[in-house]
Short mmCIF file of C-alpha atoms and ligand atoms in Angstrom, two decimals:
data_model
loop_
_atom_site.label_atom_id
_atom_site.label_comp_id
_atom_site.label_asym_id
_atom_site.label_seq_id
_atom_site.Cartn_x
_atom_site.Cartn_y
_atom_site.Cartn_z
CA MET A 9 8.60 -4.61 -7.53
CA HIS A 10 6.23 -6.19 -10.58
CA HIS A 11 5.71 -7.31 -13.81
CA PHE A 12 5.79 -4.56 -16.73
CA GLN A 13 9.67 -4.72 -18.03
CA TYR A 14 11.39 -4.98 -20.60
CA ARG A 15 12.70 -7.15 -22.95
CA ASN A 16 13.88 -7.44 -26.24
CA GLY A 17 13.92 -3.69 -26.74
CA GLU A 18 9.94 -3.49 -25.91
CA LEU A 19 7.86 -3.43 -22.60
CA HIS A 20 5.79 -6.10 -21.56
CA ALA A 21 3.32 -7.16 -19.12
CA GLU A 22 4.69 -10.40 -17.63
CA ASP A 23 4.91 -12.03 -20.76
CA VAL A 24 2.51 -10.48 -23.44
CA PRO A 25 4.20 -7.26 -25.01
CA VAL A 26 2.11 -3.65 -24.16
CA ARG A 27 2.24 -3.48 -28.34
CA GLU A 28 0.54 -6.74 -29.57
CA LEU A 29 -2.32 -5.76 -26.23
CA ALA A 30 -2.65 -2.05 -27.58
CA SER A 31 -3.11 -3.23 -31.33
CA ARG A 32 -5.61 -5.81 -30.65
CA TYR A 33 -7.54 -4.08 -27.65
CA GLY A 34 -7.28 -0.51 -28.77
CA THR A 35 -6.05 2.24 -26.86
CA PRO A 36 -6.49 3.80 -23.85
CA LEU A 37 -6.14 1.31 -22.49
CA TYR A 38 -5.23 -0.03 -18.87
CA VAL A 39 -3.28 -2.91 -18.43
CA TYR A 40 -2.85 -5.70 -14.88
CA SER A 41 -0.65 -7.98 -13.76
CA ALA A 42 -1.92 -11.10 -12.26
CA ALA A 43 1.51 -12.04 -11.29
CA THR A 44 2.50 -9.07 -9.26
CA LEU A 45 -1.43 -7.87 -7.69
CA ARG A 46 -0.94 -11.47 -6.10
CA ARG A 47 2.80 -10.96 -5.00
CA HIS A 48 1.63 -7.61 -3.74
CA PHE A 49 -1.28 -9.20 -1.40
CA GLN A 50 1.34 -12.26 -0.71
CA ALA A 51 3.48 -9.42 0.93
CA PHE A 52 0.76 -7.11 2.64
CA ASP A 53 -0.65 -10.59 3.72
CA SER A 54 1.84 -12.55 4.71
CA ALA A 55 3.56 -8.99 6.98
CA PHE A 56 0.91 -10.05 9.60
CA THR A 57 1.08 -13.22 9.92
CA GLY A 58 2.36 -13.10 13.43
CA VAL A 59 -1.23 -11.36 14.31
CA GLY A 60 -4.89 -12.50 14.26
CA HIS A 61 -5.90 -10.62 11.00
CA LEU A 62 -7.43 -10.50 7.87
CA THR A 63 -6.65 -8.31 5.20
CA CYS A 64 -9.56 -6.35 3.56
CA TYR A 65 -8.69 -4.96 -0.05
CA SER A 66 -9.57 -1.76 -0.84
CA VAL A 67 -12.11 -2.00 -3.12
CA LYS A 68 -12.10 2.28 -3.97
CA ALA A 69 -8.52 1.81 -5.41
CA ASN A 70 -9.07 -0.64 -8.50
CA SER A 71 -13.27 -1.79 -8.46
CA ASN A 72 -13.73 -3.79 -11.68
CA VAL A 73 -14.82 -7.29 -10.50
CA HIS A 74 -11.84 -9.65 -11.72
CA LEU A 75 -9.28 -8.15 -9.65
CA LEU A 76 -11.28 -8.57 -6.53
CA ARG A 77 -12.59 -12.30 -7.54
CA LEU A 78 -8.62 -13.08 -7.73
CA LEU A 79 -7.61 -11.30 -4.35
CA ALA A 80 -11.16 -12.88 -3.14
CA GLU A 81 -9.62 -16.28 -3.90
CA MET A 82 -6.43 -15.53 -2.19
CA GLY A 83 -8.42 -14.67 1.00
CA ALA A 84 -8.82 -11.14 1.02
CA GLY A 85 -11.58 -9.38 2.38
CA MET A 86 -13.71 -6.08 0.83
CA ASP A 87 -13.27 -3.00 2.52
CA ILE A 88 -16.09 -0.82 1.25
CA VAL A 89 -17.59 3.06 0.69
CA SER A 90 -20.66 2.46 -0.76
CA GLY A 91 -23.37 0.30 -1.82
CA GLY A 92 -22.22 -0.11 -5.80
CA GLU A 93 -19.18 -1.13 -4.39
CA MET A 94 -20.35 -3.19 -1.86
CA HIS A 95 -22.42 -5.33 -5.66
CA ARG A 96 -19.20 -5.50 -6.87
CA ALA A 97 -17.76 -7.29 -3.78
CA LEU A 98 -20.29 -9.94 -3.38
CA ALA A 99 -20.32 -10.09 -7.10
CA ALA A 100 -16.44 -11.42 -6.97
CA GLY A 101 -17.76 -14.11 -4.87
CA VAL A 102 -16.44 -12.29 -1.75
CA PRO A 103 -18.91 -13.51 1.80
CA GLY A 104 -20.47 -10.62 3.91
CA GLN A 105 -18.35 -12.17 7.18
CA ARG A 106 -15.60 -10.39 5.58
CA ILE A 107 -16.73 -7.51 4.57
CA VAL A 108 -16.30 -3.99 6.92
CA TYR A 109 -18.09 -0.41 4.96
CA SER A 110 -16.49 3.04 5.84
CA GLY A 111 -17.48 6.13 4.78
CA VAL A 112 -19.08 9.85 6.39
CA GLY A 113 -23.23 9.22 4.20
CA LYS A 114 -24.49 5.74 4.47
CA GLN A 115 -27.99 6.08 3.27
CA ASP A 116 -30.59 3.47 4.05
CA ASP A 117 -30.64 1.84 0.91
CA GLU A 118 -26.87 0.74 1.33
CA ILE A 119 -27.04 -0.18 4.98
CA ARG A 120 -29.96 -2.72 4.73
CA ALA A 121 -28.32 -4.33 2.04
CA ALA A 122 -25.49 -4.69 4.24
CA LEU A 123 -27.45 -6.07 6.81
CA GLU A 124 -28.91 -7.91 4.33
CA ALA A 125 -25.90 -9.54 3.57
CA ASP A 126 -24.31 -9.70 7.16
CA ILE A 127 -21.21 -7.34 6.45
CA LEU A 128 -18.13 -8.08 9.25
CA LEU A 129 -17.82 -4.73 10.37
CA PHE A 130 -19.62 -1.06 10.04
CA ASN A 131 -17.14 1.26 10.88
CA ALA A 132 -20.26 4.37 11.93
CA GLU A 133 -18.67 7.87 11.57
CA SER A 134 -21.13 9.46 13.15
CA VAL A 135 -23.94 9.58 15.92
CA GLN A 136 -26.63 9.64 13.62
CA GLU A 137 -25.35 7.25 11.20
CA LEU A 138 -24.67 4.68 14.79
CA GLU A 139 -28.92 5.68 15.32
CA ARG A 140 -29.69 4.82 11.53
CA ILE A 141 -27.90 2.21 11.53
CA ASN A 142 -29.50 0.83 15.11
CA ALA A 143 -32.94 1.84 13.45
CA LEU A 144 -32.67 -0.58 10.68
CA ALA A 145 -31.42 -3.09 12.25
CA GLY A 146 -34.08 -2.91 14.45
CA GLN A 147 -37.10 -2.86 11.64
CA MET A 148 -34.82 -6.31 9.89
CA GLY A 149 -35.09 -7.84 13.16
CA ARG A 150 -30.54 -8.28 12.79
CA THR A 151 -28.16 -6.71 14.72
CA ALA A 152 -25.01 -4.79 13.78
CA ARG A 153 -21.73 -4.92 14.22
CA ILE A 154 -20.20 -1.93 14.51
CA GLY A 155 -15.93 0.23 15.48
CA VAL A 156 -16.66 3.70 15.83
CA ARG A 157 -14.04 5.83 13.23
CA ILE A 158 -11.48 7.47 15.41
CA ASN A 159 -9.95 11.13 14.34
CA PRO A 160 -7.19 10.17 16.41
CA ASP A 161 -5.83 14.37 14.54
CA VAL A 162 -2.16 12.90 12.82
CA ASP A 163 -1.07 14.99 10.40
CA PRO A 164 -0.14 11.53 8.20
CA LYS A 165 2.07 13.74 5.75
CA THR A 166 0.14 13.56 2.41
CA HIS A 167 -1.48 15.29 -0.40
CA PRO A 168 -3.82 17.44 1.21
CA TYR A 169 -7.05 15.99 -0.27
CA ILE A 170 -5.24 12.37 0.63
CA SER A 171 -4.78 13.09 4.55
CA THR A 172 -7.77 11.87 6.64
CA GLY A 173 -6.97 11.54 9.83
CA MET A 174 -6.57 15.26 10.52
CA ARG A 175 -8.83 17.92 13.12
CA ASN A 176 -9.96 19.46 10.22
CA ASN A 177 -11.23 16.50 8.13
CA LYS A 178 -15.03 15.17 7.84
CA PHE A 179 -14.13 11.32 9.33
CA GLY A 180 -14.35 10.26 11.92
CA LEU A 181 -15.22 11.09 15.51
CA ASP A 182 -12.12 12.50 18.57
CA MET A 183 -11.60 10.85 20.86
CA GLU A 184 -14.41 12.75 23.25
CA GLN A 185 -16.88 12.26 21.23
CA ALA A 186 -16.22 8.50 19.74
CA ARG A 187 -16.04 7.82 23.98
CA ALA A 188 -20.35 9.27 23.81
CA ALA A 189 -20.63 7.16 20.59
CA TYR A 190 -19.56 4.17 22.45
CA LEU A 191 -21.74 4.92 25.35
CA LEU A 192 -24.51 5.33 23.29
CA ALA A 193 -23.85 1.57 21.03
CA ARG A 194 -23.89 -0.08 24.31
CA ASP A 195 -27.06 0.87 25.03
CA LEU A 196 -29.12 0.76 21.88
CA PRO A 197 -30.67 -2.81 21.68
CA ASN A 198 -29.50 -3.83 17.82
CA VAL A 199 -26.17 -2.94 16.81
CA GLN A 200 -23.38 -4.51 18.84
CA PRO A 201 -19.93 -2.02 19.34
CA VAL A 202 -17.08 -4.85 18.47
CA GLY A 203 -14.75 -2.32 16.54
CA ILE A 204 -12.69 0.52 16.42
CA ASP A 205 -11.05 2.05 13.62
CA CYS A 206 -8.73 4.33 12.29
CA HIS A 207 -7.98 5.53 8.76
CA ILE A 208 -5.60 8.40 8.48
CA GLY A 209 -4.58 8.64 5.12
CA SER A 210 -3.70 7.32 1.13
CA GLN A 211 0.33 7.03 0.00
CA LEU A 212 2.02 7.53 3.77
CA THR A 213 5.67 7.27 2.70
CA THR A 214 6.89 6.66 6.13
CA LEU A 215 5.76 4.68 9.14
CA ALA A 216 5.54 7.47 11.26
CA PRO A 217 2.13 8.87 11.27
CA PHE A 218 0.73 5.26 11.47
CA LEU A 219 2.19 4.50 14.19
CA GLU A 220 1.56 7.34 16.25
CA ALA A 221 -2.01 6.90 14.95
CA LEU A 222 -2.24 3.34 16.17
CA ASP A 223 -0.55 4.28 20.25
CA ARG A 224 -3.65 6.86 20.43
CA VAL A 225 -6.03 4.50 19.56
CA LEU A 226 -4.83 2.06 21.73
CA ASP A 227 -4.88 4.16 24.62
CA PHE A 228 -8.65 5.15 23.42
CA HIS A 229 -9.20 1.13 23.28
CA GLU A 230 -8.23 0.58 27.34
CA ARG A 231 -10.63 3.52 28.19
CA LEU A 232 -13.57 1.51 26.75
CA ARG A 233 -12.01 -1.55 28.02
CA ASP A 234 -12.71 0.24 31.53
CA LEU A 235 -16.40 0.76 30.23
CA GLY A 236 -17.01 -2.50 30.22
CA LEU A 237 -17.10 -2.98 26.30
CA ALA A 238 -15.62 -5.73 24.84
CA ILE A 239 -14.22 -4.54 21.62
CA THR A 240 -12.66 -7.80 19.67
CA HIS A 241 -11.62 -5.84 16.31
CA LEU A 242 -9.20 -3.19 15.30
CA ASP A 243 -9.36 -1.76 11.96
CA LEU A 244 -6.41 0.62 11.47
CA GLY A 245 -7.56 1.24 7.26
CA GLY A 246 -5.14 1.56 4.66
CA GLY A 247 -2.50 4.38 3.58
CA LEU A 248 0.76 2.67 3.03
CA GLY A 249 2.23 4.39 0.17
CA ILE A 250 3.81 3.15 -3.15
CA THR A 251 6.79 4.34 -5.68
CA TYR A 252 5.98 6.78 -8.11
CA GLY A 253 9.03 7.97 -8.64
CA GLU A 254 11.64 8.44 -5.71
CA GLU A 255 9.16 7.64 -3.00
CA THR A 256 10.67 4.67 -0.04
CA PRO A 257 7.39 3.96 1.29
CA PRO A 258 7.98 1.17 4.52
CA HIS A 259 7.75 -2.23 3.01
CA PRO A 260 5.18 -4.03 4.63
CA LYS A 261 7.43 -6.61 6.76
CA GLU A 262 8.40 -3.33 8.81
CA PHE A 263 4.60 -2.12 8.58
CA GLY A 264 3.50 -5.33 9.98
CA GLU A 265 6.18 -6.06 12.21
CA ALA A 266 5.67 -3.00 13.70
CA VAL A 267 2.35 -3.04 14.03
CA SER A 268 2.53 -6.53 14.61
CA GLU A 269 4.45 -5.65 17.97
CA ARG A 270 1.97 -3.22 19.21
CA LEU A 271 -0.61 -5.83 19.84
CA ARG A 272 0.84 -8.57 21.21
CA GLY A 273 -1.48 -9.58 24.63
CA ARG A 274 -4.58 -7.28 23.54
CA GLY A 275 -6.41 -10.00 21.94
CA LEU A 276 -7.88 -7.68 19.88
CA SER A 277 -7.93 -9.18 15.63
CA LEU A 278 -6.73 -6.44 12.95
CA ILE A 279 -8.47 -5.26 10.23
CA LEU A 280 -6.23 -4.17 7.04
CA GLU A 281 -7.82 -2.24 4.75
CA PRO A 282 -5.15 -1.79 1.83
CA GLY A 283 -6.13 -0.43 -1.46
CA ARG A 284 -2.87 1.18 -3.44
CA VAL A 285 -0.12 -1.08 -2.37
CA ILE A 286 -1.67 -3.82 -3.67
CA ALA A 287 -3.00 -2.42 -6.95
CA GLY A 288 -0.84 0.20 -7.85
CA ASN A 289 2.15 -0.84 -9.33
CA ALA A 290 0.04 -3.14 -10.84
CA GLY A 291 -1.36 -1.60 -13.28
CA ILE A 292 -0.61 1.23 -16.15
CA LEU A 293 -2.19 3.50 -18.35
CA VAL A 294 -1.10 3.02 -22.20
CA GLY A 295 -1.65 5.87 -25.36
CA ARG A 296 -0.50 6.58 -28.28
CA VAL A 297 0.63 9.56 -29.33
CA ILE A 298 -2.24 11.52 -31.43
CA TYR A 299 -0.23 14.43 -32.66
CA THR A 300 3.24 17.01 -31.43
CA LYS A 301 4.02 20.15 -31.43
CA SER A 302 6.21 23.09 -30.50
CA THR A 303 5.79 26.49 -29.34
CA PRO A 304 7.57 29.17 -28.49
CA SER A 305 7.27 27.87 -25.03
CA LYS A 306 7.10 24.58 -24.81
CA ASN A 307 6.63 20.82 -26.23
CA PHE A 308 3.81 19.47 -26.76
CA ILE A 309 2.81 15.32 -26.71
CA ILE A 310 -0.55 14.39 -27.42
CA ALA A 311 -1.54 11.87 -26.62
CA ASP A 312 -5.41 9.65 -27.02
CA ALA A 313 -5.22 8.76 -23.10
CA ALA A 314 -6.57 11.79 -20.76
CA MET A 315 -7.46 13.60 -17.77
CA ASN A 316 -10.78 11.06 -18.12
CA ASP A 317 -8.74 8.68 -18.42
CA LEU A 318 -6.01 8.79 -14.69
CA VAL A 319 -7.34 12.60 -13.07
CA ARG A 320 -4.23 11.92 -10.68
CA PRO A 321 -1.91 14.10 -12.17
CA SER A 322 -4.58 16.84 -12.57
CA LEU A 323 -6.21 16.28 -9.36
CA TYR A 324 -3.33 15.56 -6.66
CA GLN A 325 -0.07 16.50 -8.74
CA SER A 326 1.13 13.00 -8.82
CA TYR A 327 3.84 12.04 -10.62
CA HIS A 328 3.89 8.60 -12.67
CA ARG A 329 6.42 7.96 -14.54
CA ILE A 330 5.83 7.45 -18.36
CA ALA A 331 8.32 5.78 -21.15
CA GLU A 332 7.98 4.69 -24.60
CA VAL A 333 6.34 1.10 -25.40
CA GLN A 334 8.75 0.53 -27.35
CA PRO A 335 11.72 2.74 -26.99
CA ALA A 336 13.12 4.01 -30.47
CA GLY A 337 16.61 5.90 -29.33
CA ARG A 338 15.28 9.26 -29.58
CA ASP A 339 16.46 12.78 -28.11
CA GLU A 340 15.52 13.91 -25.32
CA ILE A 341 13.23 16.71 -24.61
CA THR A 342 11.69 18.84 -22.15
CA ALA A 343 7.77 18.08 -22.82
CA ASP A 344 4.26 18.11 -21.31
CA VAL A 345 2.08 15.31 -22.11
CA VAL A 346 -1.41 16.21 -22.49
CA GLY A 347 -4.66 14.52 -23.70
CA PRO A 348 -7.52 15.92 -25.72
CA ILE A 349 -9.17 17.34 -23.64
CA CYS A 350 -10.69 20.78 -23.50
CA GLU A 351 -9.35 22.22 -20.11
CA SER A 352 -5.37 23.55 -20.03
CA GLY A 353 -4.93 20.67 -16.47
CA ASP A 354 -5.50 18.07 -18.99
CA PHE A 355 -1.61 16.48 -18.04
CA LEU A 356 -0.77 13.70 -17.71
CA ALA A 357 3.39 15.26 -17.00
CA ARG A 358 3.80 18.41 -16.50
CA ASP A 359 7.40 19.77 -18.22
CA ARG A 360 9.11 16.15 -18.09
CA ILE A 361 12.16 15.10 -19.97
CA LEU A 362 11.40 12.34 -22.29
CA PRO A 363 12.56 10.68 -25.56
CA GLY A 364 10.87 13.02 -28.72
CA MET A 365 8.08 10.75 -28.80
CA GLN A 366 6.68 11.18 -32.27
CA GLN A 367 3.34 10.50 -33.73
CA GLY A 368 1.93 7.31 -33.58
CA ASP A 369 4.12 5.87 -30.28
CA LEU A 370 3.01 3.97 -27.29
CA LEU A 371 3.35 5.55 -24.27
CA ALA A 372 3.32 3.36 -20.99
CA VAL A 373 2.12 5.57 -17.76
CA PHE A 374 3.03 3.53 -14.70
CA SER A 375 1.68 2.95 -11.62
CA ALA A 376 -2.03 3.24 -12.91
CA GLY A 377 -3.59 0.70 -11.18
CA ALA A 378 -4.49 2.26 -8.17
CA TYR A 379 -7.80 5.45 -8.41
CA GLY A 380 -6.77 4.82 -11.93
CA PHE A 381 -9.71 3.61 -13.99
CA SER A 382 -12.42 3.94 -10.87
CA MET A 383 -11.70 7.88 -11.58
CA SER A 384 -11.80 7.13 -14.48
CA SER A 385 -14.67 9.93 -16.35
CA ASN A 386 -17.03 10.33 -19.93
CA TYR A 387 -16.13 13.64 -19.90
CA ASN A 388 -16.18 15.94 -22.64
CA SER A 389 -17.70 12.72 -23.94
CA ARG A 390 -15.27 10.12 -23.74
CA PRO A 391 -16.34 6.83 -23.92
CA ARG A 392 -13.86 5.11 -20.68
CA ALA A 393 -10.90 2.94 -22.17
CA ALA A 394 -10.80 -0.73 -22.12
CA GLU A 395 -9.72 -2.87 -18.68
CA VAL A 396 -6.69 -6.19 -19.72
CA LEU A 397 -5.39 -8.27 -17.05
CA VAL A 398 -2.57 -10.03 -18.04
CA ASP A 399 -1.12 -13.84 -16.40
CA GLY A 400 2.05 -15.22 -17.71
CA ALA A 401 1.54 -15.82 -21.60
CA SER A 402 -2.44 -14.56 -21.62
CA ALA A 403 -4.41 -11.46 -21.90
CA ARG A 404 -8.40 -11.40 -21.42
CA CYS A 405 -10.57 -8.31 -21.65
CA ILE A 406 -12.07 -7.46 -18.20
CA ARG A 407 -14.24 -4.68 -19.22
CA LYS A 408 -15.13 -3.57 -22.91
CA ARG A 409 -13.88 -0.14 -24.49
CA GLU A 410 -17.61 2.04 -24.17
CA THR A 411 -18.98 2.62 -27.20
CA LEU A 412 -20.35 5.99 -28.41
CA ALA A 413 -23.92 3.98 -28.04
CA ASP A 414 -23.12 3.64 -24.08
CA LEU A 415 -22.44 7.27 -24.02
CA VAL A 416 -26.13 8.16 -24.66
CA ALA A 417 -28.42 5.14 -23.77
CA PRO A 418 -28.99 6.39 -20.38
CA GLU A 419 -30.35 9.07 -21.49
CA LEU A 420 -32.07 7.88 -24.57
CA HIS A 421 -33.23 5.43 -22.91
CA ALA A 422 -34.22 7.34 -19.56
CA GLU A 423 -37.90 7.48 -19.34
CA GLU A 424 -38.10 2.99 -19.59
N1 LLP B 519 -9.16 2.50 4.01
C1 LLP B 519 -10.22 3.40 4.55
C2 LLP B 519 -11.37 4.32 4.99
C3 LLP B 519 -10.15 4.72 2.93
O1 LLP B 519 -10.73 6.18 3.25
C4 LLP B 519 -9.12 4.24 2.29
C5 LLP B 519 -8.98 5.22 0.68
C6 LLP B 519 -8.42 2.97 1.78
C7 LLP B 519 -9.06 2.61 3.00
C8 LLP B 519 -7.54 2.53 1.02
O2 LLP B 519 -5.68 3.48 0.96
P1 LLP B 519 -4.91 3.06 0.02
O3 LLP B 519 -4.30 2.06 0.71
O4 LLP B 519 -5.09 2.78 -1.28
O5 LLP B 519 -3.87 4.63 0.57
N2 LLP B 519 -7.87 9.28 -4.72
C9 LLP B 519 -6.72 8.75 -4.37
C10 LLP B 519 -7.07 8.11 -2.79
C11 LLP B 519 -8.19 8.29 -1.83
C12 LLP B 519 -7.51 7.57 -1.22
C13 LLP B 519 -9.40 7.26 0.00
N3 LLP B 519 -8.67 6.58 0.34
C14 LLP B 519 -5.39 8.90 -4.99
O6 LLP B 519 -5.56 8.76 -6.10
O7 LLP B 519 -4.52 9.27 -4.86
#
């Protein structure tokens, strides 16, 4: 459920006509719904009420500080993968004690900053990283709470680029290596092994892979207990999928119940890292049709929104629903919706049946709240889009549109 609906013949974001936002802030424009974000967070978080848990929103999905603040105010923690994401989380007022840090390539300055912030948990992904965290913590006179990320070798049945828990993926350690890593951690003076972590992939539309991974991790947890390790936290990562088109992912409640049942009586506190399921359907990308053309083989709708704004269709062949902001009742055509970028891979939709939009029409690309703006770039020297947050009848700009001056400033002032 989301709050982008048609009323009085035009698309609204909550109570605000999207047309008005486009004329006030220009296009391409990301529009988010606060009510949807709150609702999604609540639905997810309350699915785990039966078990001690912390829902750490995955910052990478949408890193806007204002969104992070909204979620933090609801009690969310944050899952980060870089010093930059930690900077954002702290700027949004998230206490270090609600931050967990994953990623295969944590660097010294990032580890130091995370130790400084006294984060809840480092999810270490290699023995070298564990040694590095231990050394830096020692230099700083601190102790780092760590977990080891397990690669459970489970197929999440999603796009290969976003599968992370299979044997050949770069993430985590297999059970044998992880066991050795925990034994090492037990003996290192400046790390305290308190967690166990896994994240098997993103946009999962069935529960089975989650539960298979969880069962393997719980078995492994018992082996750790036999080694005398007192693990208190189990981090199950993120990955719950959303509906872009025809997908029917499990409801968070179903996910929560299945996981909670398996954790009962184990004395483990659960950490979850949802990103897409919170932000995905809480945002749309609004563009305007610049031109249309029909070649002998295809119809093209050329919009001012492109792969630099939303790369998912180009990178993962992802489906995003596209519709007119003000439906005009035109006959349907089959068209590619493309942007101005000089690559044939620049498209938002291919061979899509759509109303025959015309020059100047506004279009909305749905389900663009996660991995939309956060993956955007300046390719072809296109300034990045503005972002607007709607809450009921009010709307405010939460990131201004980049200017041409912004594009060249770091180059013109490179020596400063
Ligand atoms: N935790 C870890 C360690 C992760 O690597 C990820 C996502 C998440 C949590 C959040 O997963 P989510 O709940 O959002 O599925 N750019 C891709 C998705 C990449 C996901 C990377 N890791 C896309 O646009 O589909």
